Amino acid sequence: MQQKCHLNGHVDIACSLNGIGHVHYGQGKYDEALSFYQQGLKILEKYYFNGHDDIICTLNNIGYIQNEQGKYSEALDFHRQALAMQEKYYPSYYANIANTLNYISNVLVCQSKYDEALCYCQRALTMQENYYPSGNASTASSLNNIGNILSDQGKYNEAIEFLQRALSTVEKHSPFDR
């Protein structure tokens, strides 16, 4: 019983550290956010198995911050670690995998690696369309990302097609009155 309480205490500490990191991130204090996420990750890795969802989420949070700081190689490393765990332990959690694929794509766009970014976005979109055949907000986001990448590549007609599909999907699934 004492060991279980000890475990929960440490995991709760990690949750609190990650929460503080999230607040710092929202304030644009990326170094502070990164420090708290890294502390939380160390605790989570000590007590959870390597593919635990909280670890995956924290890896993606760290990658997201690294991207904001322009540390693209580091960001890719964290997102790819998260993706490898998701594909190994949660292969049917398409929504989460698609999100990570889009995070990787965003980093690659920042590096002007448009073809590679497009591949990741298209993988995300394929998963989303298979899982949500009529579309949803995440599908619209992937369509939008693809449209923006195509625009960056100067493929304007294709870009407009994807952006119009994104608009149509958002309008169809918007919870707000139009």
PDB file of N, CA and C in Angstrom, residues 78-134:
ATOM      1  N   PHE A  78      12.019  14.529 -30.586  1.00  0.00           N
ATOM      2  CA  PHE A  78      10.979  14.284 -29.584  1.00  0.00           C
ATOM      3  C   PHE A  78       9.679  13.814 -30.228  1.00  0.00           C
ATOM      4  N   HIS A  79       9.278  14.470 -31.310  1.00  0.00           N
ATOM      5  CA  HIS A  79       8.041  14.053 -31.980  1.00  0.00           C
ATOM      6  C   HIS A  79       8.173  12.644 -32.570  1.00  0.00           C
ATOM      7  N   ARG A  80       9.333  12.330 -33.107  1.00  0.00           N
ATOM      8  CA  ARG A  80       9.521  10.990 -33.686  1.00  0.00           C
ATOM      9  C   ARG A  80       9.556   9.912 -32.605  1.00  0.00           C
ATOM     10  N   GLN A  81      10.098  10.239 -31.432  1.00  0.00           N
ATOM     11  CA  GLN A  81      10.022   9.293 -30.310  1.00  0.00           C
ATOM     12  C   GLN A  81       8.564   9.030 -29.950  1.00  0.00           C
ATOM     13  N   ALA A  82       7.791  10.101 -29.864  1.00  0.00           N
ATOM     14  CA  ALA A  82       6.367   9.969 -29.537  1.00  0.00           C
ATOM     15  C   ALA A  82       5.652   9.140 -30.595  1.00  0.00           C
ATOM     16  N   LEU A  83       5.936   9.415 -31.861  1.00  0.00           N
ATOM     17  CA  LEU A  83       5.297   8.682 -32.954  1.00  0.00           C
ATOM     18  C   LEU A  83       5.646   7.197 -32.904  1.00  0.00           C
ATOM     19  N   ALA A  84       6.904   6.879 -32.662  1.00  0.00           N
ATOM     20  CA  ALA A  84       7.322   5.472 -32.591  1.00  0.00           C
ATOM     21  C   ALA A  84       6.572   4.743 -31.479  1.00  0.00           C
ATOM     22  N   MET A  85       6.408   5.397 -30.337  1.00  0.00           N
ATOM     23  CA  MET A  85       5.668   4.787 -29.224  1.00  0.00           C
ATOM     24  C   MET A  85       4.198   4.620 -29.583  1.00  0.00           C
ATOM     25  N   GLN A  86       3.616   5.632 -30.199  1.00  0.00           N
ATOM     26  CA  GLN A  86       2.204   5.544 -30.579  1.00  0.00           C
ATOM     27  C   GLN A  86       1.978   4.403 -31.558  1.00  0.00           C
ATOM     28  N   GLU A  87       2.843   4.298 -32.545  1.00  0.00           N
ATOM     29  CA  GLU A  87       2.672   3.251 -33.556  1.00  0.00           C
ATOM     30  C   GLU A  87       2.905   1.862 -32.972  1.00  0.00           C
ATOM     31  N   LYS A  88       3.773   1.771 -31.972  1.00  0.00           N
ATOM     32  CA  LYS A  88       4.057   0.471 -31.354  1.00  0.00           C
ATOM     33  C   LYS A  88       2.960   0.054 -30.372  1.00  0.00           C
ATOM     34  N   TYR A  89       2.558   0.974 -29.501  1.00  0.00           N
ATOM     35  CA  TYR A  89       1.651   0.619 -28.410  1.00  0.00           C
ATOM     36  C   TYR A  89       0.183   0.962 -28.668  1.00  0.00           C
ATOM     37  N   TYR A  90      -0.075   1.922 -29.527  1.00  0.00           N
ATOM     38  CA  TYR A  90      -1.449   2.374 -29.766  1.00  0.00           C
ATOM     39  C   TYR A  90      -1.727   2.530 -31.260  1.00  0.00           C
ATOM     40  N   PRO A  91      -1.494   1.497 -32.047  1.00  0.00           N
ATOM     41  CA  PRO A  91      -1.609   1.655 -33.509  1.00  0.00           C
ATOM     42  C   PRO A  91      -3.007   2.010 -33.995  1.00  0.00           C
ATOM     43  N   SER A  92      -4.018   1.760 -33.193  1.00  0.00           N
ATOM     44  CA  SER A  92      -5.379   2.077 -33.642  1.00  0.00           C
ATOM     45  C   SER A  92      -5.866   3.435 -33.125  1.00  0.00           C
ATOM     46  N   TYR A  93      -5.027   4.164 -32.413  1.00  0.00           N
ATOM     47  CA  TYR A  93      -5.389   5.505 -31.936  1.00  0.00           C
ATOM     48  C   TYR A  93      -5.045   6.519 -33.020  1.00  0.00           C
ATOM     49  N   TYR A  94      -5.807   6.460 -34.093  1.00  0.00           N
ATOM     50  CA  TYR A  94      -5.492   7.245 -35.280  1.00  0.00           C
ATOM     51  C   TYR A  94      -5.455   8.743 -35.016  1.00  0.00           C
ATOM     52  N   ALA A  95      -6.355   9.229 -34.197  1.00  0.00           N
ATOM     53  CA  ALA A  95      -6.411  10.675 -33.954  1.00  0.00           C
ATOM     54  C   ALA A  95      -5.109  11.171 -33.334  1.00  0.00           C
ATOM     55  N   ASN A  96      -4.607  10.447 -32.333  1.00  0.00           N
ATOM     56  CA  ASN A  96      -3.365  10.862 -31.683  1.00  0.00           C
ATOM     57  C   ASN A  96      -2.171  10.731 -32.615  1.00  0.00           C
ATOM     58  N   ILE A  97      -2.119   9.645 -33.361  1.00  0.00           N
ATOM     59  CA  ILE A  97      -1.024   9.458 -34.315  1.00  0.00           C
ATOM     60  C   ILE A  97      -1.069  10.561 -35.369  1.00  0.00           C
ATOM     61  N   ALA A  98      -2.245  10.866 -35.866  1.00  0.00           N
ATOM     62  CA  ALA A  98      -2.385  11.923 -36.875  1.00  0.00           C
ATOM     63  C   ALA A  98      -1.913  13.269 -36.332  1.00  0.00           C
ATOM     64  N   ASN A  99      -2.218  13.558 -35.071  1.00  0.00           N
ATOM     65  CA  ASN A  99      -1.743  14.809 -34.469  1.00  0.00           C
ATOM     66  C   ASN A  99      -0.220  14.864 -34.469  1.00  0.00           C
ATOM     67  N   THR A 100       0.408  13.765 -34.068  1.00  0.00           N
ATOM     68  CA  THR A 100       1.869  13.732 -34.035  1.00  0.00           C
ATOM     69  C   THR A 100       2.453  13.858 -35.439  1.00  0.00           C
ATOM     70  N   LEU A 101       1.827  13.215 -36.409  1.00  0.00           N
ATOM     71  CA  LEU A 101       2.278  13.357 -37.800  1.00  0.00           C
ATOM     72  C   LEU A 101       2.210  14.822 -38.236  1.00  0.00           C
ATOM     73  N   ASN A 102       1.161  15.511 -37.838  1.00  0.00           N
ATOM     74  CA  ASN A 102       1.043  16.937 -38.170  1.00  0.00           C
ATOM     75  C   ASN A 102       2.086  17.782 -37.439  1.00  0.00           C
ATOM     76  N   TYR A 103       2.414  17.423 -36.186  1.00  0.00           N
ATOM     77  CA  TYR A 103       3.471  18.145 -35.465  1.00  0.00           C
ATOM     78  C   TYR A 103       4.797  18.009 -36.213  1.00  0.00           C
ATOM     79  N   ILE A 104       5.092  16.788 -36.661  1.00  0.00           N
ATOM     80  CA  ILE A 104       6.325  16.553 -37.416  1.00  0.00           C
ATOM     81  C   ILE A 104       6.306  17.365 -38.707  1.00  0.00           C
ATOM     82  N   SER A 105       5.181  17.353 -39.382  1.00  0.00           N
ATOM     83  CA  SER A 105       5.042  18.118 -40.620  1.00  0.00           C
ATOM     84  C   SER A 105       5.304  19.600 -40.383  1.00  0.00           C
ATOM     85  N   ASN A 106       4.775  20.140 -39.293  1.00  0.00           N
ATOM     86  CA  ASN A 106       4.976  21.561 -38.985  1.00  0.00           C
ATOM     87  C   ASN A 106       6.454  21.896 -38.807  1.00  0.00           C
ATOM     88  N   VAL A 107       7.189  21.004 -38.142  1.00  0.00           N
ATOM     89  CA  VAL A 107       8.627  21.227 -37.959  1.00  0.00           C
ATOM     90  C   VAL A 107       9.333  21.203 -39.313  1.00  0.00           C
ATOM     91  N   LEU A 108       8.971  20.235 -40.136  1.00  0.00           N
ATOM     92  CA  LEU A 108       9.599  20.117 -41.457  1.00  0.00           C
ATOM     93  C   LEU A 108       9.312  21.336 -42.329  1.00  0.00           C
ATOM     94  N   VAL A 109       8.123  21.903 -42.205  1.00  0.00           N
ATOM     95  CA  VAL A 109       7.804  23.139 -42.935  1.00  0.00           C
ATOM     96  C   VAL A 109       8.739  24.264 -42.475  1.00  0.00           C
ATOM     97  N   CYS A 110       8.971  24.346 -41.178  1.00  0.00           N
ATOM     98  CA  CYS A 110       9.886  25.374 -40.660  1.00  0.00           C
ATOM     99  C   CYS A 110      11.295  25.201 -41.217  1.00  0.00           C
ATOM    100  N   GLN A 111      11.645  23.980 -41.576  1.00  0.00           N
ATOM    101  CA  GLN A 111      12.953  23.690 -42.171  1.00  0.00           C
ATOM    102  C   GLN A 111      12.920  23.779 -43.699  1.00  0.00           C
ATOM    103  N   SER A 112      11.787  24.184 -44.240  1.00  0.00           N
ATOM    104  CA  SER A 112      11.569  24.263 -45.699  1.00  0.00           C
ATOM    105  C   SER A 112      11.703  22.908 -46.388  1.00  0.00           C
ATOM    106  N   LYS A 113      11.417  21.834 -45.670  1.00  0.00           N
ATOM    107  CA  LYS A 113      11.424  20.481 -46.240  1.00  0.00           C
ATOM    108  C   LYS A 113       9.986  20.125 -46.625  1.00  0.00           C
ATOM    109  N   TYR A 114       9.500  20.799 -47.658  1.00  0.00           N
ATOM    110  CA  TYR A 114       8.087  20.739 -48.004  1.00  0.00           C
ATOM    111  C   TYR A 114       7.632  19.363 -48.486  1.00  0.00           C
ATOM    112  N   ASP A 115       8.436  18.685 -49.276  1.00  0.00           N
ATOM    113  CA  ASP A 115       8.025  17.368 -49.776  1.00  0.00           C
ATOM    114  C   ASP A 115       7.855  16.376 -48.632  1.00  0.00           C
ATOM    115  N   GLU A 116       8.812  16.381 -47.709  1.00  0.00           N
ATOM    116  CA  GLU A 116       8.731  15.477 -46.559  1.00  0.00           C
ATOM    117  C   GLU A 116       7.557  15.863 -45.657  1.00  0.00           C
ATOM    118  N   ALA A 117       7.378  17.161 -45.453  1.00  0.00           N
ATOM    119  CA  ALA A 117       6.256  17.645 -44.640  1.00  0.00           C
ATOM    120  C   ALA A 117       4.932  17.212 -45.246  1.00  0.00           C
ATOM    121  N   LEU A 118       4.847  17.312 -46.552  1.00  0.00           N
ATOM    122  CA  LEU A 118       3.627  16.920 -47.257  1.00  0.00           C
ATOM    123  C   LEU A 118       3.321  15.437 -47.053  1.00  0.00           C
ATOM    124  N   CYS A 119       4.348  14.602 -47.077  1.00  0.00           N
ATOM    125  CA  CYS A 119       4.151  13.158 -46.850  1.00  0.00           C
ATOM    126  C   CYS A 119       3.555  12.890 -45.471  1.00  0.00           C
ATOM    127  N   TYR A 120       4.076  13.567 -44.452  1.00  0.00           N
ATOM    128  CA  TYR A 120       3.553  13.372 -43.096  1.00  0.00           C
ATOM    129  C   TYR A 120       2.108  13.859 -42.991  1.00  0.00           C
ATOM    130  N   CYS A 121       1.834  15.001 -43.598  1.00  0.00           N
ATOM    131  CA  CYS A 121       0.465  15.541 -43.580  1.00  0.00           C
ATOM    132  C   CYS A 121      -0.505  14.618 -44.301  1.00  0.00           C
ATOM    133  N   GLN A 122      -0.074  14.089 -45.423  1.00  0.00           N
ATOM    134  CA  GLN A 122      -0.943  13.190 -46.182  1.00  0.00           C
ATOM    135  C   GLN A 122      -1.200  11.899 -45.410  1.00  0.00           C
ATOM    136  N   ARG A 123      -0.188  11.407 -44.692  1.00  0.00           N
ATOM    137  CA  ARG A 123      -0.403  10.230 -43.833  1.00  0.00           C
ATOM    138  C   ARG A 123      -1.447  10.535 -42.763  1.00  0.00           C
ATOM    139  N   ALA A 124      -1.330  11.713 -42.159  1.00  0.00           N
ATOM    140  CA  ALA A 124      -2.293  12.119 -41.130  1.00  0.00           C
ATOM    141  C   ALA A 124      -3.695  12.202 -41.718  1.00  0.00           C
ATOM    142  N   LEU A 125      -3.810  12.828 -42.871  1.00  0.00           N
ATOM    143  CA  LEU A 125      -5.117  12.982 -43.507  1.00  0.00           C
ATOM    144  C   LEU A 125      -5.723  11.627 -43.856  1.00  0.00           C
ATOM    145  N   THR A 126      -4.922  10.726 -44.379  1.00  0.00           N
ATOM    146  CA  THR A 126      -5.425   9.389 -44.722  1.00  0.00           C
ATOM    147  C   THR A 126      -5.984   8.696 -43.488  1.00  0.00           C
ATOM    148  N   MET A 127      -5.257   8.763 -42.377  1.00  0.00           N
ATOM    149  CA  MET A 127      -5.745   8.155 -41.129  1.00  0.00           C
ATOM    150  C   MET A 127      -7.056   8.795 -40.695  1.00  0.00           C
ATOM    151  N   GLN A 128      -7.099  10.115 -40.740  1.00  0.00           N
ATOM    152  CA  GLN A 128      -8.296  10.824 -40.298  1.00  0.00           C
ATOM    153  C   GLN A 128      -9.492  10.511 -41.186  1.00  0.00           C
ATOM    154  N   GLU A 129      -9.268  10.455 -42.485  1.00  0.00           N
ATOM    155  CA  GLU A 129     -10.379  10.169 -43.395  1.00  0.00           C
ATOM    156  C   GLU A 129     -10.874   8.733 -43.242  1.00  0.00           C
ATOM    157  N   ASN A 130      -9.979   7.817 -42.920  1.00  0.00           N
ATOM    158  CA  ASN A 130     -10.403   6.435 -42.674  1.00  0.00           C
ATOM    159  C   ASN A 130     -11.172   6.319 -41.364  1.00  0.00           C
ATOM    160  N   TYR A 131     -10.746   7.084 -40.370  1.00  0.00           N
ATOM    161  CA  TYR A 131     -11.372   7.007 -39.053  1.00  0.00           C
ATOM    162  C   TYR A 131     -12.644   7.852 -38.973  1.00  0.00           C
ATOM    163  N   TYR A 132     -12.634   9.005 -39.633  1.00  0.00           N
ATOM    164  CA  TYR A 132     -13.782   9.914 -39.656  1.00  0.00           C
ATOM    165  C   TYR A 132     -14.190  10.132 -41.111  1.00  0.00           C
ATOM    166  N   PRO A 133     -14.902   9.184 -41.719  1.00  0.00           N
ATOM    167  CA  PRO A 133     -15.215   9.286 -43.154  1.00  0.00           C
ATOM    168  C   PRO A 133     -15.929  10.578 -43.558  1.00  0.00           C
ATOM    169  N   SER A 134     -16.731  11.143 -42.669  1.00  0.00           N
ATOM    170  CA  SER A 134     -17.436  12.381 -43.032  1.00  0.00           C
ATOM    171  C   SER A 134     -16.652  13.625 -42.620  1.00  0.00           C
TER     172      SER A 134
END
